[in-house]
Short mmCIF file of N, CA and C in Angstrom, two decimals:
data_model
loop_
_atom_site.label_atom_id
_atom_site.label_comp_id
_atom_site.label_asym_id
_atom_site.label_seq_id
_atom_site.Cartn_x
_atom_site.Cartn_y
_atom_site.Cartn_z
N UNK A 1 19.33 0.92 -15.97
CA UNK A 1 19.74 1.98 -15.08
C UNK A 1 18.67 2.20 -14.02
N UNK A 2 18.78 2.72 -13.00
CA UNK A 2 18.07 2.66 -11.47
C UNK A 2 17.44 3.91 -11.68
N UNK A 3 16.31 3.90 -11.40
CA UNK A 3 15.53 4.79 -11.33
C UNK A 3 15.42 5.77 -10.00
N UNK A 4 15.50 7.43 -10.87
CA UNK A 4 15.84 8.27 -9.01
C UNK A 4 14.53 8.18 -8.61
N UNK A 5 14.86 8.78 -7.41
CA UNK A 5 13.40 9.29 -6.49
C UNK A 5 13.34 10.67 -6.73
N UNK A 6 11.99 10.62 -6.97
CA UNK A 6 11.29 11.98 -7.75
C UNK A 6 10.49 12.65 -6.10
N UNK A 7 11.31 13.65 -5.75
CA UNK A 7 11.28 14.45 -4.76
C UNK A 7 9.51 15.13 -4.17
N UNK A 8 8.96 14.96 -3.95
CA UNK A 8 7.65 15.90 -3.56
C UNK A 8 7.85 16.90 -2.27
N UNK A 9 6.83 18.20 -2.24
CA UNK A 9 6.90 19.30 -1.24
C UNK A 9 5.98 19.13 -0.55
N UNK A 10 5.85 19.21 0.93
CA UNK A 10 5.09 19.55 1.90
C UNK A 10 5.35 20.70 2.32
N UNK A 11 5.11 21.77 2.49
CA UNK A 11 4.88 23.31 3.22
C UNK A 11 6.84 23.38 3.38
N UNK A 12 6.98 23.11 4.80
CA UNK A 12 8.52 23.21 4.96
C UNK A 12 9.57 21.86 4.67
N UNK A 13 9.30 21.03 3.90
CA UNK A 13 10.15 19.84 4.15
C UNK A 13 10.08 18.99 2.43
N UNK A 14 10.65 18.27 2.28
CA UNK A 14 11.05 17.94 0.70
C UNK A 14 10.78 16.23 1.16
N UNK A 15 10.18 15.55 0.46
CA UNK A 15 10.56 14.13 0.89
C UNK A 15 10.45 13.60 -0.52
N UNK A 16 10.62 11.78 -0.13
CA UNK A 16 10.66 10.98 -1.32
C UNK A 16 10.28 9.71 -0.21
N UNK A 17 8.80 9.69 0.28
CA UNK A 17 8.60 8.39 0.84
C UNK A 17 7.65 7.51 0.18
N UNK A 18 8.43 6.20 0.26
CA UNK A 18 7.77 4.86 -1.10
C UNK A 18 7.83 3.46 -0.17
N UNK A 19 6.46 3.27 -0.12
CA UNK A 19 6.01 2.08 0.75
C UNK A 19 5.93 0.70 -0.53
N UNK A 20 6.16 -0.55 -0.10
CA UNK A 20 6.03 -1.82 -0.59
C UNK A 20 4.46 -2.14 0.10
N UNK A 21 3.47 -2.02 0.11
CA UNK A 21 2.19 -2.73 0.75
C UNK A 21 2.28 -3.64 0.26
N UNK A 22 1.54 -5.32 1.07
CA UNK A 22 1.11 -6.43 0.91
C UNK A 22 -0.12 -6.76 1.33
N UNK A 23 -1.38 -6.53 1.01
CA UNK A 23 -2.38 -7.16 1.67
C UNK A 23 -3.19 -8.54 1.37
N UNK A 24 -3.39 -9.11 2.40
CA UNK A 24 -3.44 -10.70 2.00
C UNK A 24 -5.32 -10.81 2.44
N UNK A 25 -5.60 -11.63 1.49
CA UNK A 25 -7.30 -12.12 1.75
C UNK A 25 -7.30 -12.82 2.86
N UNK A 26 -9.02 -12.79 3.38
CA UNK A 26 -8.81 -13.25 5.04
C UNK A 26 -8.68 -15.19 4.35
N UNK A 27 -8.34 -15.74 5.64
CA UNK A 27 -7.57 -16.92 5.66
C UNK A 27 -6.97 -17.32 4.09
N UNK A 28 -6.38 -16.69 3.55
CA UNK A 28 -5.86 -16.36 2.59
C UNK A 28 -6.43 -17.16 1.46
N UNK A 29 -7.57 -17.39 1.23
CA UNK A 29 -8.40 -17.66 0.30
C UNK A 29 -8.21 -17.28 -1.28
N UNK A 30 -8.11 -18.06 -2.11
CA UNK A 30 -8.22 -17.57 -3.56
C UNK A 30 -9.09 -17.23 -3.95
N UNK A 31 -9.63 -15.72 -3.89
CA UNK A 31 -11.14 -15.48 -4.29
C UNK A 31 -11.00 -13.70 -5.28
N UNK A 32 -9.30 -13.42 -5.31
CA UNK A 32 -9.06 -12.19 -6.29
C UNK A 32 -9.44 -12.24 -7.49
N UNK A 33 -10.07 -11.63 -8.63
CA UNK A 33 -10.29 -11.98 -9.76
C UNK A 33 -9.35 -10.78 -10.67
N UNK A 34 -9.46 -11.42 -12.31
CA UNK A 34 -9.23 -10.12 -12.41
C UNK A 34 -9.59 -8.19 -12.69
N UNK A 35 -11.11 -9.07 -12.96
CA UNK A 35 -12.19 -7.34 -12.49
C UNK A 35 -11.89 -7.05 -11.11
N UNK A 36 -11.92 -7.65 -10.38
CA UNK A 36 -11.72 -7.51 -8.93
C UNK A 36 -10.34 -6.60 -8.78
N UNK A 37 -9.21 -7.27 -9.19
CA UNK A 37 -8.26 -6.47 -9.09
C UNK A 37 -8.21 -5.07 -9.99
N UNK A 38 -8.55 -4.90 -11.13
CA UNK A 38 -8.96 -3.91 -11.92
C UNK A 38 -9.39 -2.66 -11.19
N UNK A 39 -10.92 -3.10 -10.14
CA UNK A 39 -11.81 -1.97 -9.80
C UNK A 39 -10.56 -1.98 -8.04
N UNK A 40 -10.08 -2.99 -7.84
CA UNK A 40 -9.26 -2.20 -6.51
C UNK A 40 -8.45 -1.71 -7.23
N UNK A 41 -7.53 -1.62 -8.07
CA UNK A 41 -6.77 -0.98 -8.84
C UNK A 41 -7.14 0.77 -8.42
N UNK A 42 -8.71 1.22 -9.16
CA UNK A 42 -9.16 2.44 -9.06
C UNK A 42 -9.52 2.67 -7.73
N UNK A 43 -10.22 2.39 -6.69
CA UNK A 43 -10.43 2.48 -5.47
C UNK A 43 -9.20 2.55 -4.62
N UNK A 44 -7.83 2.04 -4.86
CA UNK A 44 -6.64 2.42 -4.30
C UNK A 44 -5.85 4.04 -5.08
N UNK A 45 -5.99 3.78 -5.92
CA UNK A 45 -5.94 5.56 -6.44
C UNK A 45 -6.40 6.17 -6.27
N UNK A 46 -7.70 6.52 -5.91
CA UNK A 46 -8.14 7.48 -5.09
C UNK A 46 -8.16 7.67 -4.11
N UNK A 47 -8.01 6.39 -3.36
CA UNK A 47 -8.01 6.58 -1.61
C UNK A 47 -6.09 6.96 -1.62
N UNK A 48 -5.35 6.74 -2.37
CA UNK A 48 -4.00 7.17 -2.34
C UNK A 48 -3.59 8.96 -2.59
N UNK A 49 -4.48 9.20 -3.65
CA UNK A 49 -5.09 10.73 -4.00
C UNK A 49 -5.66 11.22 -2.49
N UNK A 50 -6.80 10.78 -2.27
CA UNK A 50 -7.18 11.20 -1.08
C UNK A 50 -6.14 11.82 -0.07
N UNK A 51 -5.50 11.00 0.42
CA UNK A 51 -4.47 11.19 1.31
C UNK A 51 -3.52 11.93 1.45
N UNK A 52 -3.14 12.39 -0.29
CA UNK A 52 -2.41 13.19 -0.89
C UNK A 52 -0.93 12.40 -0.87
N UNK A 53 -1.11 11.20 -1.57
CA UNK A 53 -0.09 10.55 -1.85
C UNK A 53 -0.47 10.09 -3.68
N UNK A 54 0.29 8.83 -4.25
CA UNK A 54 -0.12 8.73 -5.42
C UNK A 54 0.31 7.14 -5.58
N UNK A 55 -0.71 6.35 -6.10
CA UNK A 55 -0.07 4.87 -6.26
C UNK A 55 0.65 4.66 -7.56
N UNK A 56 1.57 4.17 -7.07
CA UNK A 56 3.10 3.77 -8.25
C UNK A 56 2.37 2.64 -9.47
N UNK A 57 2.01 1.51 -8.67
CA UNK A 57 2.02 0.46 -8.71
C UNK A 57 0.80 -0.47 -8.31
N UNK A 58 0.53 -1.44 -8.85
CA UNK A 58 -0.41 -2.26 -8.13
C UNK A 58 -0.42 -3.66 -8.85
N UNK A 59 -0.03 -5.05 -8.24
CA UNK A 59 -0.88 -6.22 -9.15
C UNK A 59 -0.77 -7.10 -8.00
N UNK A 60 -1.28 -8.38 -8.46
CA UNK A 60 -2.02 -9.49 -7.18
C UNK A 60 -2.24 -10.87 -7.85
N UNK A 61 -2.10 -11.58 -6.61
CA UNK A 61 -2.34 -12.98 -7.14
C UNK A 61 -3.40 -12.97 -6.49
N UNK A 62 -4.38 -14.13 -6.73
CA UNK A 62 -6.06 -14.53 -5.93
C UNK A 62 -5.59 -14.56 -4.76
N UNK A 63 -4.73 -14.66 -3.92
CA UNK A 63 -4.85 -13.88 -2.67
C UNK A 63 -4.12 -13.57 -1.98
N UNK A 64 -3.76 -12.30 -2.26
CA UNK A 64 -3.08 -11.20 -1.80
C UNK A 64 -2.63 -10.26 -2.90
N UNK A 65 -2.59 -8.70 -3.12
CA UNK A 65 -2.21 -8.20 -4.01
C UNK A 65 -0.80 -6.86 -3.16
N UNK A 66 -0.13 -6.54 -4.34
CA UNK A 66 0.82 -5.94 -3.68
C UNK A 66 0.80 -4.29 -4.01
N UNK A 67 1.01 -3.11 -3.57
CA UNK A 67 1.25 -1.95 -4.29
C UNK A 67 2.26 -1.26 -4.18
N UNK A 68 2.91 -0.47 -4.57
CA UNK A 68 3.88 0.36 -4.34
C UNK A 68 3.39 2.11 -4.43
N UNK A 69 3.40 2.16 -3.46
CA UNK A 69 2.76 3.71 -2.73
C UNK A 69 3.45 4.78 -2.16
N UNK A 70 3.27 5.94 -2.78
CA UNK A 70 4.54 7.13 -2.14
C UNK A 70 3.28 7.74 -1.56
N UNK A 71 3.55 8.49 0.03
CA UNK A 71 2.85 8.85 0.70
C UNK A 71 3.49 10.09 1.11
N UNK A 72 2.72 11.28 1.88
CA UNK A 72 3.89 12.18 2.48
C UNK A 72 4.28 12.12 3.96
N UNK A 73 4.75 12.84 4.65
CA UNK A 73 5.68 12.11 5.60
C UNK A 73 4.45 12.81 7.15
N UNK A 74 3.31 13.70 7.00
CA UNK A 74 2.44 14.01 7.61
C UNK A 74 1.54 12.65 7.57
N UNK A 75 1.24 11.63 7.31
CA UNK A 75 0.13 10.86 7.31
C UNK A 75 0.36 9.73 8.14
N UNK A 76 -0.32 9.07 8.79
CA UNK A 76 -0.48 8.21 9.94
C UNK A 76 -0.53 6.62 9.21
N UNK A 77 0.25 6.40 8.92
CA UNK A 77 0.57 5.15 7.76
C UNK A 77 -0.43 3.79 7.78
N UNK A 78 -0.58 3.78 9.34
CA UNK A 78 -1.50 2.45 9.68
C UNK A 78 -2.84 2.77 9.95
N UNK A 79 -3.16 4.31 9.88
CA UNK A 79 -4.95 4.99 9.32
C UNK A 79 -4.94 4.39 8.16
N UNK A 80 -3.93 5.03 7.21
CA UNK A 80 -4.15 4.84 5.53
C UNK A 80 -4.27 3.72 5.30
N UNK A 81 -3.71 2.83 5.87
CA UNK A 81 -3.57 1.13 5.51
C UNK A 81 -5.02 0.48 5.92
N UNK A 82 -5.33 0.92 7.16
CA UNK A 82 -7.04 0.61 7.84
C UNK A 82 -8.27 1.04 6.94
N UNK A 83 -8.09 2.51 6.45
CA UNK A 83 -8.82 3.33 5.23
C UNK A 83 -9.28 2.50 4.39
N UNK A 84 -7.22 2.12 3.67
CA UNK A 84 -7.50 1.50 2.43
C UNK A 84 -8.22 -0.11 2.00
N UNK A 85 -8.35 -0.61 3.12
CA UNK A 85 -8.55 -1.71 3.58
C UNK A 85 -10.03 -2.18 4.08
N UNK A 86 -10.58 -0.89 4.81
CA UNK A 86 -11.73 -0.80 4.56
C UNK A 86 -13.01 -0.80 3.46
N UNK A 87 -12.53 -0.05 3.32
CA UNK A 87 -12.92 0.99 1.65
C UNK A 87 -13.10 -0.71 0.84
N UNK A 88 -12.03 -0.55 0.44
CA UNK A 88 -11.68 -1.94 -1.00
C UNK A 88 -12.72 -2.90 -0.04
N UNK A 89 -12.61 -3.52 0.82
CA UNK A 89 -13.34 -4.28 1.10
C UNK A 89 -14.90 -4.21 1.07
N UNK A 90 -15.16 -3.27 1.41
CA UNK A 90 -16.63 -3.09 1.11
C UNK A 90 -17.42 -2.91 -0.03
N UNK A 91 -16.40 -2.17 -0.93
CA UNK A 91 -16.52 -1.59 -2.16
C UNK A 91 -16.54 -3.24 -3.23
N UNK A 92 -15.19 -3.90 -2.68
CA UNK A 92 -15.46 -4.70 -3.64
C UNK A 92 -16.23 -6.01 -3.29
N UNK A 93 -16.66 -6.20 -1.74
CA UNK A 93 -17.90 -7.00 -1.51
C UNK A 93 -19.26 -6.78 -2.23
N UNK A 94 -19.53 -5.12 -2.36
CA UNK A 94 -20.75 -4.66 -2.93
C UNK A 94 -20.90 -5.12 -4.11
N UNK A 95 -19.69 -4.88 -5.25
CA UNK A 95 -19.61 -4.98 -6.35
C UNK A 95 -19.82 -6.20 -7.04
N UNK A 96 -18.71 -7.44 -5.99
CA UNK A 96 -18.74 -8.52 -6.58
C UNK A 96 -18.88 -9.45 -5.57
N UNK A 97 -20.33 -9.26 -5.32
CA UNK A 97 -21.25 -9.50 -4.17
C UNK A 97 -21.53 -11.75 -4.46
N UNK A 98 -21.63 -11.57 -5.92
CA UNK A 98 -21.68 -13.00 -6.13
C UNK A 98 -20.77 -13.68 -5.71
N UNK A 99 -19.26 -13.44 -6.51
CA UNK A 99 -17.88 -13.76 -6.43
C UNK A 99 -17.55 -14.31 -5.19
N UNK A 100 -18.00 -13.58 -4.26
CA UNK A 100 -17.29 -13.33 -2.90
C UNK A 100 -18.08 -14.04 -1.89
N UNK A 101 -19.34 -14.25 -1.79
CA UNK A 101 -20.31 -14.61 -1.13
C UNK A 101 -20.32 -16.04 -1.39
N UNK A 102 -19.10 -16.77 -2.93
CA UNK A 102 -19.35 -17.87 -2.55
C UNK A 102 -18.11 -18.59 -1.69
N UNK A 103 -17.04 -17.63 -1.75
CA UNK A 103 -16.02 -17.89 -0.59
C UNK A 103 -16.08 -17.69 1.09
N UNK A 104 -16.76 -16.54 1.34
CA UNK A 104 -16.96 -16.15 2.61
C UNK A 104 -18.63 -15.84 3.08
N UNK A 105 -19.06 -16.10 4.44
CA UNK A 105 -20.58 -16.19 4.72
C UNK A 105 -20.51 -15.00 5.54
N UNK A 106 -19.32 -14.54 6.08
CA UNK A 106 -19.27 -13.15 6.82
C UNK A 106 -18.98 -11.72 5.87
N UNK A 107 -18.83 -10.65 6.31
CA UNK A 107 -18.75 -9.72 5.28
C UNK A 107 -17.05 -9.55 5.51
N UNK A 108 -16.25 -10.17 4.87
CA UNK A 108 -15.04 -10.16 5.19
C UNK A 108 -14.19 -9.97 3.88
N UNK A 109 -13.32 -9.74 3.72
CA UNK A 109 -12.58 -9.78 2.88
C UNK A 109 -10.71 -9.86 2.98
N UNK A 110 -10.27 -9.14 3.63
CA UNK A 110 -8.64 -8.90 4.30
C UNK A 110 -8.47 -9.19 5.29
N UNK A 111 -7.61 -10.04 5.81
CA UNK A 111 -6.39 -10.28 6.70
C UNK A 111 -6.19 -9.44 7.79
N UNK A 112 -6.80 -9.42 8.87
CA UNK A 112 -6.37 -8.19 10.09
C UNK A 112 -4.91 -7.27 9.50
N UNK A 113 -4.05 -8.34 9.64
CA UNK A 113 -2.72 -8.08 9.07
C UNK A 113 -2.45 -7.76 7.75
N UNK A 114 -1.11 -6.67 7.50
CA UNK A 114 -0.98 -6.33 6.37
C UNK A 114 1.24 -6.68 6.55
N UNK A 115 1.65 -5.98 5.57
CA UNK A 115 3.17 -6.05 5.44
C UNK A 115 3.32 -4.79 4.54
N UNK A 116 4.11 -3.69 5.49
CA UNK A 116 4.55 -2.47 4.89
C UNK A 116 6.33 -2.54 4.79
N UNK A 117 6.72 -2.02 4.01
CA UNK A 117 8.25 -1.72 3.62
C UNK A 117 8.60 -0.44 3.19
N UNK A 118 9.11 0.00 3.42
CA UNK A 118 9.85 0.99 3.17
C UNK A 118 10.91 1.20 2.34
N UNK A 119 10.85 1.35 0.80
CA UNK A 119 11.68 1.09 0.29
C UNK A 119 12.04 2.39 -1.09
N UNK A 120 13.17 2.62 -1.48
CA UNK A 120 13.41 3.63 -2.66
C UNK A 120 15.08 4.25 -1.58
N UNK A 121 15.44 5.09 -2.53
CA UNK A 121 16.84 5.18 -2.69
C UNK A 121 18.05 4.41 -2.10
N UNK A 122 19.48 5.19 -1.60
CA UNK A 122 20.41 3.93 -1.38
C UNK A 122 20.08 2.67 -0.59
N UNK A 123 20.82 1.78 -0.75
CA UNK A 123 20.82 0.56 0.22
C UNK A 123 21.24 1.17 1.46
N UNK A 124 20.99 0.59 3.15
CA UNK A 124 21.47 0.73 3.83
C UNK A 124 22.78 1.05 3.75
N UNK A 125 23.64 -0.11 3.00
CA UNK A 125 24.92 0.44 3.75
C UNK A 125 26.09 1.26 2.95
N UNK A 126 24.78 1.95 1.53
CA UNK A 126 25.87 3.22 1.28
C UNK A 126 25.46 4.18 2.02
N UNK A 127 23.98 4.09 2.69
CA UNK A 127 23.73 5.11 3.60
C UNK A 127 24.31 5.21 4.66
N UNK A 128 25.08 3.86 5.61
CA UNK A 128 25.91 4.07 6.76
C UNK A 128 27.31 4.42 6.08
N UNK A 129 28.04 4.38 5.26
CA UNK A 129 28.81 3.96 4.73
C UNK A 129 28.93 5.47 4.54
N UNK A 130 28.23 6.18 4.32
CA UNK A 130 28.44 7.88 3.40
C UNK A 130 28.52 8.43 4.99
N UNK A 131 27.47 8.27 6.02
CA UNK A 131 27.28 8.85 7.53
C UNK A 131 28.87 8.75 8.10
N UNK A 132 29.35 7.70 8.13
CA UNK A 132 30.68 7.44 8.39
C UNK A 132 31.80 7.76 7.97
N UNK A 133 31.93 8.48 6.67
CA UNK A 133 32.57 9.24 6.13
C UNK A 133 32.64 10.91 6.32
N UNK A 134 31.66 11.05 6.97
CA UNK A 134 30.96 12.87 7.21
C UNK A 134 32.46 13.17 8.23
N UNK A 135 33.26 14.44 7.86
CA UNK A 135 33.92 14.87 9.01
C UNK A 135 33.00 15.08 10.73
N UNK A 136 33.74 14.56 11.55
CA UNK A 136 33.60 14.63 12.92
C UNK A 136 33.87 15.89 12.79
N UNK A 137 32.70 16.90 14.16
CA UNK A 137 32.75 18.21 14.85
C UNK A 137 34.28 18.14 15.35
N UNK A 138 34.88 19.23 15.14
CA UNK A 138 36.41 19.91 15.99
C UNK A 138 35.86 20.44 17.42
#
């Protein structure tokens, strides 16, 4: 059975917004481990906390990992994504300073580029499908 969307409050407005993130290692290098993914694991929960959102989800192959992230509908989506992206990168260059230093000679870690989605309740087209059904104004 399909799981609902669990509603959150902002001041005047009710939402249920749930992002698909993809972020990919720079030249997409196999250099994820799995401590690596572990400690971004925690460093994306808090920077998701931070924001005042909450991470669903998180796992990864050596390079690229994926999350599933509900955010609220006040936040600047491609700050949070730059934030989060920052952060993990530095955090987990510091950490696993060996690991990493024998893949890359710059302080690099992520992909300029990322891949956001937007995804949780109906499909499009029970959502056009219900709009199209609404009585027309008299």
């Amino acid at each position: 059975m399909a799981e609902q969307a669990k509603f959150s409050k902002l001041y005047h407005c009710v939402y249920a917004l749930n992002y698909h993130l993809v972020l990919v290692t720079k030249y997409r290098r196999k250099c994820i481990t799995g401590p690596m993914l572990g400690r971004f694991r925690e460093i994306a929960a808090a920077r998701c906390e931070g924001w005042g959102g909450k991470l669903i989800e998180v796992n990864g192959e050596p390079d690229h990992v994926h999350l599933l992230i509900s955010l609220p509908p006040n936040l600047d989506l491609s700050r949070f994504v730059n934030n989060l992206k920052t952060t993990t990168s530095r955090l987990i260059r510091k950490e696993f300073a060996a690991e990493v230093d024998t893949v890359y000679r710059k302080p690099v870690f992520w992909s300029r580029s990322y891949c956001v989605i937007s995804c949780g309740g109906a499909p499009l087209s029970v959502i056009k499908q219900y709009i199209e059904q609404q009585a027309a104004p008299e």
